[in-house]
Amino acid sequence: VQLQAFGGGLVQAGGSLRLSCAASGSIFSVDYMGWYRQAPGKQRELVALIRSGGSTNYADSVKGRFNISRDNAKNTVYLQMNSLKPDDTAVYYCNAVVTPHELGYPYTYWGQGTEVTVSS
């Protein structure tokens, strides 16, 4: 199973970006999918997650600005980021709890990270 993230880049404050992350491989089921971020000198933190049924959680710092969604048929999670601030600058990692056919139990996978830079 692999997670591949796309969509990072450089944007001015107040702008928008959309991240996507697709899980591929021999997948039986996908439970949680989410996004974490790590800014320079800081610990990795949860940004948002979405469960297979569609319920979501957001970090307080992004509520009202970011929206997480998923396409279960494509095993893909999206993060729409609006009203971006310089404090949102970080490497964003996607994360998913996947049950591969060959394992038969859930395992947490991470994508490679995509850099988001918000200029003031």
Short mmCIF file of N, CA, C and O in Angstrom, two decimals:
data_model
loop_
_atom_site.label_atom_id
_atom_site.label_comp_id
_atom_site.label_asym_id
_atom_site.label_seq_id
_atom_site.Cartn_x
_atom_site.Cartn_y
_atom_site.Cartn_z
N VAL A 1 0.85 -1.19 0.00
CA VAL A 1 0.00 0.00 0.00
C VAL A 1 0.88 1.23 0.00
O VAL A 1 1.86 1.31 0.75
N GLN A 2 0.54 2.20 -0.83
CA GLN A 2 1.28 3.47 -0.89
C GLN A 2 0.29 4.62 -0.82
O GLN A 2 -0.84 4.51 -1.32
N LEU A 3 0.74 5.72 -0.21
CA LEU A 3 -0.02 6.96 -0.22
C LEU A 3 0.81 7.98 -0.99
O LEU A 3 2.00 8.16 -0.71
N GLN A 4 0.20 8.64 -1.94
CA GLN A 4 0.90 9.65 -2.73
C GLN A 4 0.13 10.96 -2.67
O GLN A 4 -1.05 11.00 -3.02
N ALA A 5 0.84 11.99 -2.20
CA ALA A 5 0.22 13.30 -2.00
C ALA A 5 0.61 14.26 -3.12
O ALA A 5 1.73 14.21 -3.64
N PHE A 6 -0.32 15.15 -3.43
CA PHE A 6 -0.10 16.16 -4.47
C PHE A 6 -0.69 17.48 -4.01
O PHE A 6 -1.58 17.52 -3.15
N GLY A 7 -0.21 18.57 -4.60
CA GLY A 7 -0.91 19.83 -4.46
C GLY A 7 -0.24 20.92 -3.66
O GLY A 7 -0.77 22.02 -3.56
N GLY A 8 0.91 20.65 -3.08
CA GLY A 8 1.58 21.71 -2.33
C GLY A 8 2.12 22.79 -3.24
O GLY A 8 2.08 22.68 -4.46
N GLY A 9 2.61 23.85 -2.63
CA GLY A 9 3.18 24.93 -3.42
C GLY A 9 3.33 26.20 -2.62
O GLY A 9 3.19 26.21 -1.39
N LEU A 10 3.60 27.28 -3.35
CA LEU A 10 3.78 28.60 -2.76
C LEU A 10 2.54 29.44 -3.06
O LEU A 10 2.08 29.51 -4.21
N VAL A 11 2.01 30.08 -2.02
CA VAL A 11 0.81 30.90 -2.19
C VAL A 11 0.91 32.11 -1.28
O VAL A 11 1.57 32.05 -0.23
N GLN A 12 0.28 33.19 -1.67
CA GLN A 12 0.26 34.38 -0.83
C GLN A 12 -0.77 34.23 0.28
O GLN A 12 -1.76 33.49 0.12
N ALA A 13 -0.56 34.93 1.35
CA ALA A 13 -1.52 34.93 2.46
C ALA A 13 -2.90 35.33 1.93
O ALA A 13 -3.02 36.24 1.10
N GLY A 14 -3.90 34.59 2.40
CA GLY A 14 -5.27 34.82 1.93
C GLY A 14 -5.67 33.94 0.76
O GLY A 14 -6.84 33.88 0.40
N GLY A 15 -4.68 33.27 0.18
CA GLY A 15 -4.95 32.42 -0.96
C GLY A 15 -5.42 31.03 -0.57
O GLY A 15 -5.65 30.73 0.60
N SER A 16 -5.55 30.17 -1.58
CA SER A 16 -6.07 28.82 -1.38
C SER A 16 -5.19 27.79 -2.08
O SER A 16 -4.53 28.10 -3.08
N LEU A 17 -5.19 26.60 -1.52
CA LEU A 17 -4.55 25.45 -2.13
C LEU A 17 -5.41 24.23 -1.86
O LEU A 17 -6.12 24.18 -0.84
N ARG A 18 -5.31 23.26 -2.74
CA ARG A 18 -6.02 22.00 -2.52
C ARG A 18 -5.01 20.87 -2.58
O ARG A 18 -4.31 20.70 -3.59
N LEU A 19 -4.94 20.10 -1.51
CA LEU A 19 -4.08 18.93 -1.45
C LEU A 19 -4.92 17.69 -1.72
O LEU A 19 -6.10 17.63 -1.36
N SER A 20 -4.30 16.71 -2.35
CA SER A 20 -4.96 15.42 -2.53
C SER A 20 -3.97 14.31 -2.20
O SER A 20 -2.75 14.49 -2.30
N CYS A 21 -4.50 13.18 -1.81
CA CYS A 21 -3.67 12.03 -1.45
C CYS A 21 -4.44 10.77 -1.79
O CYS A 21 -5.56 10.57 -1.30
N ALA A 22 -3.81 9.93 -2.60
CA ALA A 22 -4.46 8.70 -3.03
C ALA A 22 -3.75 7.49 -2.45
O ALA A 22 -2.51 7.41 -2.48
N ALA A 23 -4.53 6.56 -1.93
CA ALA A 23 -4.00 5.28 -1.46
C ALA A 23 -4.13 4.27 -2.58
O ALA A 23 -5.18 4.17 -3.22
N SER A 24 -3.05 3.53 -2.81
CA SER A 24 -3.07 2.53 -3.87
C SER A 24 -2.44 1.24 -3.38
O SER A 24 -1.69 1.22 -2.41
N GLY A 25 -2.73 0.17 -4.09
CA GLY A 25 -2.19 -1.14 -3.71
C GLY A 25 -3.31 -2.12 -3.48
O GLY A 25 -4.45 -1.92 -3.88
N SER A 26 -2.97 -3.20 -2.80
CA SER A 26 -3.94 -4.26 -2.54
C SER A 26 -4.73 -3.93 -1.27
O SER A 26 -4.39 -4.38 -0.18
N ILE A 27 -5.78 -3.14 -1.44
CA ILE A 27 -6.51 -2.58 -0.30
C ILE A 27 -7.82 -3.31 -0.11
O ILE A 27 -8.63 -3.42 -1.03
N PHE A 28 -8.04 -3.77 1.12
CA PHE A 28 -9.33 -4.35 1.47
C PHE A 28 -10.29 -3.26 1.93
O PHE A 28 -11.44 -3.21 1.50
N SER A 29 -9.81 -2.39 2.82
CA SER A 29 -10.66 -1.30 3.31
C SER A 29 -9.79 -0.15 3.81
O SER A 29 -8.62 -0.33 4.13
N VAL A 30 -10.39 1.04 3.83
CA VAL A 30 -9.73 2.24 4.34
C VAL A 30 -10.61 2.84 5.42
O VAL A 30 -11.79 3.10 5.18
N ASP A 31 -10.06 3.05 6.60
CA ASP A 31 -10.83 3.65 7.69
C ASP A 31 -10.53 5.15 7.73
O ASP A 31 -10.96 5.89 6.88
N TYR A 32 -9.76 5.60 8.71
CA TYR A 32 -9.41 7.00 8.81
C TYR A 32 -8.51 7.43 7.66
O TYR A 32 -7.64 6.68 7.22
N MET A 33 -8.72 8.65 7.20
CA MET A 33 -7.77 9.32 6.31
C MET A 33 -7.60 10.73 6.86
O MET A 33 -8.57 11.32 7.35
N GLY A 34 -6.40 11.23 6.79
CA GLY A 34 -6.21 12.55 7.38
C GLY A 34 -4.96 13.24 6.89
O GLY A 34 -4.21 12.71 6.07
N TRP A 35 -4.78 14.44 7.42
CA TRP A 35 -3.63 15.26 7.10
C TRP A 35 -2.97 15.75 8.39
O TRP A 35 -3.66 16.19 9.33
N TYR A 36 -1.67 15.66 8.41
CA TYR A 36 -0.86 16.21 9.49
C TYR A 36 0.09 17.23 8.86
O TYR A 36 0.29 17.23 7.64
N ARG A 37 0.68 18.07 9.69
CA ARG A 37 1.68 18.99 9.17
C ARG A 37 2.80 19.17 10.18
O ARG A 37 2.61 18.99 11.37
N GLN A 38 3.96 19.51 9.65
CA GLN A 38 5.12 19.76 10.51
C GLN A 38 5.84 20.99 10.01
O GLN A 38 6.36 21.00 8.89
N ALA A 39 5.83 22.02 10.84
CA ALA A 39 6.54 23.24 10.53
C ALA A 39 7.98 23.12 11.03
O ALA A 39 8.26 22.32 11.93
N PRO A 40 8.89 23.89 10.48
CA PRO A 40 10.30 23.83 10.92
C PRO A 40 10.42 24.06 12.42
O PRO A 40 9.87 25.01 12.96
N GLY A 41 11.12 23.15 13.09
CA GLY A 41 11.35 23.28 14.52
C GLY A 41 10.17 22.92 15.39
O GLY A 41 10.22 23.10 16.61
N LYS A 42 9.11 22.41 14.79
CA LYS A 42 7.93 22.06 15.56
C LYS A 42 7.58 20.59 15.38
O LYS A 42 8.05 19.94 14.45
N GLN A 43 6.73 20.09 16.29
CA GLN A 43 6.30 18.70 16.19
C GLN A 43 5.21 18.57 15.14
O GLN A 43 4.49 19.52 14.83
N ARG A 44 5.09 17.37 14.61
CA ARG A 44 4.02 17.09 13.68
C ARG A 44 2.68 17.19 14.41
O ARG A 44 2.55 16.69 15.53
N GLU A 45 1.70 17.81 13.78
CA GLU A 45 0.40 17.99 14.41
C GLU A 45 -0.72 17.59 13.45
O GLU A 45 -0.57 17.70 12.22
N LEU A 46 -1.82 17.15 14.03
CA LEU A 46 -2.99 16.80 13.24
C LEU A 46 -3.62 18.08 12.70
O LEU A 46 -3.83 19.04 13.44
N VAL A 47 -3.96 18.05 11.42
CA VAL A 47 -4.68 19.16 10.80
C VAL A 47 -6.17 18.81 10.70
O VAL A 47 -7.03 19.56 11.15
N ALA A 48 -6.45 17.65 10.12
CA ALA A 48 -7.84 17.23 9.95
C ALA A 48 -7.87 15.74 9.64
O ALA A 48 -6.91 15.20 9.08
N LEU A 49 -8.97 15.10 10.03
CA LEU A 49 -9.15 13.71 9.65
C LEU A 49 -10.61 13.47 9.30
O LEU A 49 -11.50 14.22 9.72
N ILE A 50 -10.82 12.43 8.52
CA ILE A 50 -12.17 12.07 8.11
C ILE A 50 -12.30 10.56 8.18
O ILE A 50 -11.41 9.82 7.74
N ARG A 51 -13.38 10.11 8.78
CA ARG A 51 -13.62 8.69 8.93
C ARG A 51 -14.34 8.14 7.70
O ARG A 51 -14.84 8.90 6.88
N SER A 52 -14.42 6.83 7.61
CA SER A 52 -15.03 6.23 6.43
C SER A 52 -16.48 6.64 6.28
O SER A 52 -17.00 6.74 5.16
N GLY A 53 -17.14 6.92 7.40
CA GLY A 53 -18.54 7.35 7.34
C GLY A 53 -18.73 8.82 7.05
O GLY A 53 -19.86 9.27 6.85
N GLY A 54 -17.63 9.56 7.04
CA GLY A 54 -17.70 10.97 6.68
C GLY A 54 -17.57 11.96 7.82
O GLY A 54 -17.47 13.16 7.59
N SER A 55 -17.55 11.49 9.07
CA SER A 55 -17.39 12.43 10.18
C SER A 55 -15.97 12.96 10.18
O SER A 55 -15.03 12.28 9.75
N THR A 56 -15.82 14.18 10.67
CA THR A 56 -14.53 14.87 10.57
C THR A 56 -14.09 15.47 11.90
O THR A 56 -14.91 15.70 12.80
N ASN A 57 -12.79 15.70 12.02
CA ASN A 57 -12.21 16.46 13.11
C ASN A 57 -11.20 17.45 12.53
O ASN A 57 -10.50 17.11 11.57
N TYR A 58 -11.12 18.62 13.13
CA TYR A 58 -10.18 19.63 12.68
C TYR A 58 -9.40 20.20 13.85
O TYR A 58 -9.92 20.31 14.97
N ALA A 59 -8.17 20.59 13.59
CA ALA A 59 -7.43 21.37 14.57
C ALA A 59 -8.12 22.72 14.72
O ALA A 59 -8.65 23.27 13.74
N ASP A 60 -8.10 23.25 15.93
CA ASP A 60 -8.75 24.54 16.16
C ASP A 60 -8.20 25.63 15.24
O ASP A 60 -8.93 26.52 14.80
N SER A 61 -6.93 25.55 14.94
CA SER A 61 -6.28 26.61 14.15
C SER A 61 -6.75 26.66 12.70
O SER A 61 -6.52 27.66 12.02
N VAL A 62 -7.41 25.60 12.23
CA VAL A 62 -7.84 25.58 10.82
C VAL A 62 -9.35 25.54 10.66
O VAL A 62 -9.85 25.60 9.53
N LYS A 63 -10.07 25.43 11.76
CA LYS A 63 -11.53 25.37 11.67
C LYS A 63 -12.08 26.60 10.95
O LYS A 63 -11.68 27.73 11.24
N GLY A 64 -13.00 26.36 10.03
CA GLY A 64 -13.60 27.45 9.29
C GLY A 64 -12.81 27.86 8.06
O GLY A 64 -13.30 28.63 7.23
N ARG A 65 -11.57 27.38 7.95
CA ARG A 65 -10.74 27.73 6.79
C ARG A 65 -10.42 26.53 5.91
O ARG A 65 -10.31 26.64 4.69
N PHE A 66 -10.24 25.37 6.53
CA PHE A 66 -9.89 24.15 5.80
C PHE A 66 -11.08 23.22 5.76
O PHE A 66 -11.90 23.18 6.69
N ASN A 67 -11.16 22.44 4.69
CA ASN A 67 -12.22 21.44 4.57
C ASN A 67 -11.62 20.13 4.07
O ASN A 67 -10.95 20.10 3.03
N ILE A 68 -11.87 19.06 4.80
CA ILE A 68 -11.38 17.74 4.41
C ILE A 68 -12.53 16.95 3.81
O ILE A 68 -13.67 17.02 4.29
N SER A 69 -12.25 16.23 2.76
CA SER A 69 -13.26 15.38 2.12
C SER A 69 -12.57 14.14 1.56
O SER A 69 -11.33 14.08 1.51
N ARG A 70 -13.36 13.17 1.15
CA ARG A 70 -12.77 11.95 0.58
C ARG A 70 -13.68 11.37 -0.48
O ARG A 70 -14.89 11.57 -0.46
N ASP A 71 -13.04 10.63 -1.37
CA ASP A 71 -13.74 9.87 -2.40
C ASP A 71 -13.44 8.41 -2.11
O ASP A 71 -12.34 7.93 -2.40
N ASN A 72 -14.38 7.72 -1.50
CA ASN A 72 -14.13 6.34 -1.08
C ASN A 72 -13.89 5.42 -2.28
O ASN A 72 -13.12 4.46 -2.17
N ALA A 73 -14.51 5.69 -3.39
CA ALA A 73 -14.33 4.85 -4.57
C ALA A 73 -12.91 4.94 -5.10
O ALA A 73 -12.39 4.00 -5.71
N LYS A 74 -12.26 6.10 -4.86
CA LYS A 74 -10.89 6.31 -5.35
C LYS A 74 -9.86 6.21 -4.22
O LYS A 74 -8.67 6.41 -4.45
N ASN A 75 -10.31 5.93 -2.99
CA ASN A 75 -9.41 5.88 -1.83
C ASN A 75 -8.54 7.14 -1.76
O ASN A 75 -7.33 7.07 -1.55
N THR A 76 -9.19 8.26 -1.96
CA THR A 76 -8.48 9.54 -2.03
C THR A 76 -9.06 10.51 -1.01
O THR A 76 -10.29 10.57 -0.84
N VAL A 77 -8.17 11.24 -0.37
CA VAL A 77 -8.58 12.28 0.58
C VAL A 77 -8.09 13.63 0.06
O VAL A 77 -7.02 13.72 -0.56
N TYR A 78 -8.90 14.65 0.30
CA TYR A 78 -8.59 16.00 -0.16
C TYR A 78 -8.56 16.95 1.03
O TYR A 78 -9.26 16.74 2.03
N LEU A 79 -7.76 17.99 0.90
CA LEU A 79 -7.77 19.05 1.90
C LEU A 79 -7.83 20.38 1.16
O LEU A 79 -6.86 20.78 0.50
N GLN A 80 -8.97 21.03 1.23
CA GLN A 80 -9.14 22.35 0.65
C GLN A 80 -8.75 23.37 1.71
O GLN A 80 -9.35 23.42 2.78
N MET A 81 -7.74 24.16 1.40
CA MET A 81 -7.21 25.13 2.36
C MET A 81 -7.49 26.54 1.83
O MET A 81 -6.98 26.91 0.78
N ASN A 82 -8.29 27.28 2.57
CA ASN A 82 -8.65 28.64 2.20
C ASN A 82 -8.14 29.62 3.24
O ASN A 82 -7.79 29.23 4.35
N SER A 83 -8.09 30.88 2.87
CA SER A 83 -7.64 31.95 3.78
C SER A 83 -6.33 31.56 4.45
O SER A 83 -6.17 31.67 5.67
N LEU A 84 -5.40 31.13 3.65
CA LEU A 84 -4.13 30.64 4.18
C LEU A 84 -3.35 31.76 4.86
O LEU A 84 -3.39 32.94 4.44
N LYS A 85 -2.64 31.38 5.92
CA LYS A 85 -1.84 32.30 6.71
C LYS A 85 -0.38 31.84 6.69
O LYS A 85 -0.11 30.65 6.51
N PRO A 86 0.55 32.74 6.94
CA PRO A 86 1.96 32.30 7.02
C PRO A 86 2.17 31.19 8.04
O PRO A 86 3.04 30.32 7.84
N ASP A 87 1.39 31.18 9.12
CA ASP A 87 1.51 30.12 10.13
C ASP A 87 1.12 28.74 9.59
O ASP A 87 1.39 27.73 10.25
N ASP A 88 0.48 28.68 8.44
CA ASP A 88 0.13 27.40 7.83
C ASP A 88 1.30 26.79 7.07
O ASP A 88 1.20 25.66 6.59
N THR A 89 2.39 27.52 6.95
CA THR A 89 3.57 27.02 6.26
C THR A 89 4.11 25.79 6.96
O THR A 89 4.39 25.82 8.16
N ALA A 90 4.24 24.70 6.22
CA ALA A 90 4.67 23.43 6.80
C ALA A 90 4.77 22.39 5.68
O ALA A 90 4.33 22.63 4.55
N VAL A 91 5.33 21.25 6.04
CA VAL A 91 5.22 20.08 5.19
C VAL A 91 3.97 19.32 5.62
O VAL A 91 3.82 19.02 6.82
N TYR A 92 3.09 19.05 4.69
CA TYR A 92 1.83 18.37 4.98
C TYR A 92 1.94 16.90 4.59
O TYR A 92 2.36 16.57 3.47
N TYR A 93 1.56 16.05 5.51
CA TYR A 93 1.62 14.60 5.31
C TYR A 93 0.21 14.01 5.35
O TYR A 93 -0.56 14.31 6.27
N CYS A 94 -0.08 13.17 4.38
CA CYS A 94 -1.34 12.45 4.48
C CYS A 94 -1.11 11.14 5.22
O CYS A 94 0.01 10.62 5.29
N ASN A 95 -2.18 10.63 5.74
CA ASN A 95 -2.13 9.50 6.67
C ASN A 95 -3.42 8.72 6.47
O ASN A 95 -4.48 9.31 6.26
N ALA A 96 -3.32 7.40 6.51
CA ALA A 96 -4.52 6.60 6.36
C ALA A 96 -4.38 5.29 7.12
O ALA A 96 -3.29 4.71 7.16
N VAL A 97 -5.47 4.86 7.69
CA VAL A 97 -5.51 3.54 8.33
C VAL A 97 -6.15 2.59 7.32
O VAL A 97 -7.34 2.72 7.00
N VAL A 98 -5.34 1.68 6.83
CA VAL A 98 -5.73 0.81 5.72
C VAL A 98 -5.60 -0.64 6.13
O VAL A 98 -4.62 -1.01 6.81
N THR A 99 -6.56 -1.45 5.72
CA THR A 99 -6.42 -2.89 5.88
C THR A 99 -6.05 -3.46 4.51
O THR A 99 -6.89 -3.49 3.60
N PRO A 100 -4.79 -3.89 4.35
CA PRO A 100 -4.41 -4.51 3.08
C PRO A 100 -4.92 -5.95 3.02
O PRO A 100 -5.09 -6.60 4.05
N HIS A 101 -5.14 -6.44 1.82
CA HIS A 101 -5.60 -7.83 1.67
C HIS A 101 -4.62 -8.81 2.32
O HIS A 101 -5.03 -9.77 2.98
N GLU A 102 -3.31 -8.55 2.15
CA GLU A 102 -2.33 -9.54 2.61
C GLU A 102 -2.13 -9.54 4.12
O GLU A 102 -1.61 -10.50 4.67
N LEU A 103 -2.54 -8.45 4.82
CA LEU A 103 -2.38 -8.40 6.25
C LEU A 103 -3.65 -8.87 6.97
O LEU A 103 -3.57 -9.60 7.95
N GLY A 104 -4.78 -8.39 6.50
CA GLY A 104 -6.04 -8.76 7.14
C GLY A 104 -6.35 -7.98 8.40
O GLY A 104 -7.32 -8.29 9.09
N TYR A 105 -5.52 -6.99 8.73
CA TYR A 105 -5.80 -6.12 9.88
C TYR A 105 -5.34 -4.72 9.52
O TYR A 105 -4.50 -4.53 8.64
N PRO A 106 -5.86 -3.69 10.20
CA PRO A 106 -5.53 -2.31 9.83
C PRO A 106 -4.10 -1.93 10.21
O PRO A 106 -3.57 -2.38 11.22
N TYR A 107 -3.54 -1.06 9.38
CA TYR A 107 -2.18 -0.56 9.58
C TYR A 107 -2.16 0.89 9.15
O TYR A 107 -2.87 1.28 8.22
N THR A 108 -1.34 1.69 9.82
CA THR A 108 -1.27 3.12 9.50
C THR A 108 -0.17 3.39 8.48
O THR A 108 0.98 3.00 8.69
N TYR A 109 -0.54 4.05 7.41
CA TYR A 109 0.40 4.40 6.36
C TYR A 109 0.54 5.92 6.27
O TYR A 109 -0.40 6.66 6.56
N TRP A 110 1.72 6.37 5.80
CA TRP A 110 2.00 7.79 5.64
C TRP A 110 2.42 8.07 4.21
O TRP A 110 3.14 7.29 3.59
N GLY A 111 2.00 9.23 3.71
CA GLY A 111 2.47 9.70 2.43
C GLY A 111 3.82 10.38 2.56
O GLY A 111 4.34 10.55 3.67
N GLN A 112 4.36 10.83 1.43
CA GLN A 112 5.72 11.35 1.42
C GLN A 112 5.84 12.79 1.87
O GLN A 112 6.94 13.26 2.08
N GLY A 113 4.74 13.50 2.01
CA GLY A 113 4.80 14.90 2.41
C GLY A 113 4.82 15.81 1.22
O GLY A 113 5.48 15.53 0.21
N THR A 114 4.11 16.92 1.34
CA THR A 114 4.11 17.94 0.30
C THR A 114 4.23 19.30 0.98
O THR A 114 3.57 19.56 1.99
N GLU A 115 5.09 20.14 0.45
CA GLU A 115 5.41 21.39 1.12
C GLU A 115 4.43 22.50 0.74
O GLU A 115 4.13 22.71 -0.43
N VAL A 116 3.97 23.20 1.76
CA VAL A 116 3.09 24.35 1.58
C VAL A 116 3.79 25.56 2.18
O VAL A 116 4.17 25.54 3.36
N THR A 117 3.97 26.59 1.38
CA THR A 117 4.59 27.83 1.85
C THR A 117 3.64 28.99 1.61
O THR A 117 3.19 29.19 0.48
N VAL A 118 3.34 29.71 2.67
CA VAL A 118 2.43 30.85 2.58
C VAL A 118 3.23 32.12 2.86
O VAL A 118 3.76 32.29 3.96
N SER A 119 3.30 32.97 1.87
CA SER A 119 4.08 34.21 2.03
C SER A 119 3.17 35.34 2.53
O SER A 119 1.99 35.39 2.20
N SER A 120 3.77 36.23 3.29
CA SER A 120 2.98 37.34 3.88
C SER A 120 2.95 38.54 2.94
O SER A 120 3.65 38.61 1.95
#
